[in-house]
Amino acid sequence: MTNADAPIPRTAVLALSLAAFASGVSLRINDALLPRLAGDFSISIGHAAGVITVFSVAYGLAQLLFGPLGDRFGKYLVVAWGCAACAITASLCGLAQTFPQLLVARLLAGATAAAIIPLSMAWIGDVVPYARRQPVLARFLIGQIMGLSVGVWMGGFAADSVGWRLPFLVIGVGFATISAVLFMVNRQLPASARQQRAVQGHPRRTMLSEFGQVLSQPWARVVLLTVFTEGAFLYGAFAFIASHLHGVFGVSLSTAGAVVMWFGFGGLLFAIFSATLVRRLGEVGLSSWGGVLIAASLLAVGLAPVWWWAIPACFVMGLGFYMLHNTLQINATQMAPERRGAAVSSFASCFFLGQAAGVAAGGALTAYAGTRWVLLAGALGALLVALNFSRLRAEANRRALRAAA
């Protein structure tokens, strides 16, 4: 057996899942920290939410760079280097002395984290056949799911106990460790899993051509617009749940963070039973029911007469989100198989730019109407997005059946 034919090490996806865990922690660490940041820097919560917005904007725009880089130098290797860079930028966040410095550090953190999850998904798309890909992606995303939960909880705990700086330094150490593991595993991969594609012509023109060819696909445009609006409505509301519980019900930030952790447990439930859910509901059923669960959960949190309603609501929201989002992800890996790095990076770019737009709009709405209306708007928007995608997916399936007949 040649190196090119050797099996993929079992640790390969596990190591990527650990990187996704650290990325998830970094992404959501600020959600429950917003009131603490607002108090420490004497700014409003809407202003403090800028740390989420700049991270998301940088994450989204950096995809224009990392997609082609992954195709050119090998996706697994670029993820390893991305984690090494994240160790530096996360530490810079913890060392920031002023709010503008923190904004710049979070901007850099978002740009470096952009290499991790999209290229990991694209690499899985390269090495795992489509028929088996969705459950593998779901298992990979367990790392991100748990990272999102731990990030919110860690932020809330730090806000009440140790201040906002320490979590970023801990995240930096974690990224450094995971980077070393990824470099080691990359050396063990068979040649077929370390594919590189030479870039012809001027790099910038080639990059624009790559993304242009992805956008030329009609179904790719549907998926990208859907994930942009999903990010805007869901995470534009989700980012303010901890602040809502703290401001409306007076619960501590550590408790609010622990409540939001249940979102991750709902996602974990999906990951465990993903194969069964995919088989029974299909893509159309997963996306439509996912939207219904998200909307019901956000409504429950926004209209709850007592804070503990948010516990089951966050759990159900996590299940619904991953039912919808994993369906979108599996479509993203197949939008342009010959340019999968650029395709998945386009997907992640739209998702995080949508989050940035949603959080910015949510911050402005919070200043005028309060967090409750942010949650209610998110519920309605997420439902409409999910149902529209389900309708379009069903129509596409019918056209494919007629073409095959």
mmCIF file of C-alpha atoms in Angstrom, residues 245 249 251 259 300 304-314:
data_model
loop_
_atom_site.group_PDB
_atom_site.id
_atom_site.type_symbol
_atom_site.label_atom_id
_atom_site.label_comp_id
_atom_site.label_asym_id
_atom_site.label_seq_id
_atom_site.Cartn_x
_atom_site.Cartn_y
_atom_site.Cartn_z
ATOM 1 C CA LEU A 245 -31.745 37.207 31.192
ATOM 2 C CA PHE A 249 -34.736 38.885 35.362
ATOM 3 C CA VAL A 251 -29.885 36.613 37.111
ATOM 4 C CA VAL A 259 -28.453 28.685 30.743
ATOM 5 C CA ALA A 300 -40.277 31.367 24.576
ATOM 6 C CA ALA A 304 -41.051 34.122 29.265
ATOM 7 C CA PRO A 305 -42.577 35.279 32.579
ATOM 8 C CA VAL A 306 -39.738 33.561 34.487
ATOM 9 C CA TRP A 307 -36.065 33.137 33.601
ATOM 10 C CA TRP A 308 -35.915 29.350 33.753
ATOM 11 C CA TRP A 309 -38.073 29.021 30.644
ATOM 12 C CA ALA A 310 -34.850 29.799 28.818
ATOM 13 C CA ILE A 311 -33.294 26.468 29.849
ATOM 14 C CA PRO A 312 -35.494 24.168 27.727
ATOM 15 C CA ALA A 313 -35.829 26.917 25.106
ATOM 16 C CA CYS A 314 -32.047 27.128 24.571
#
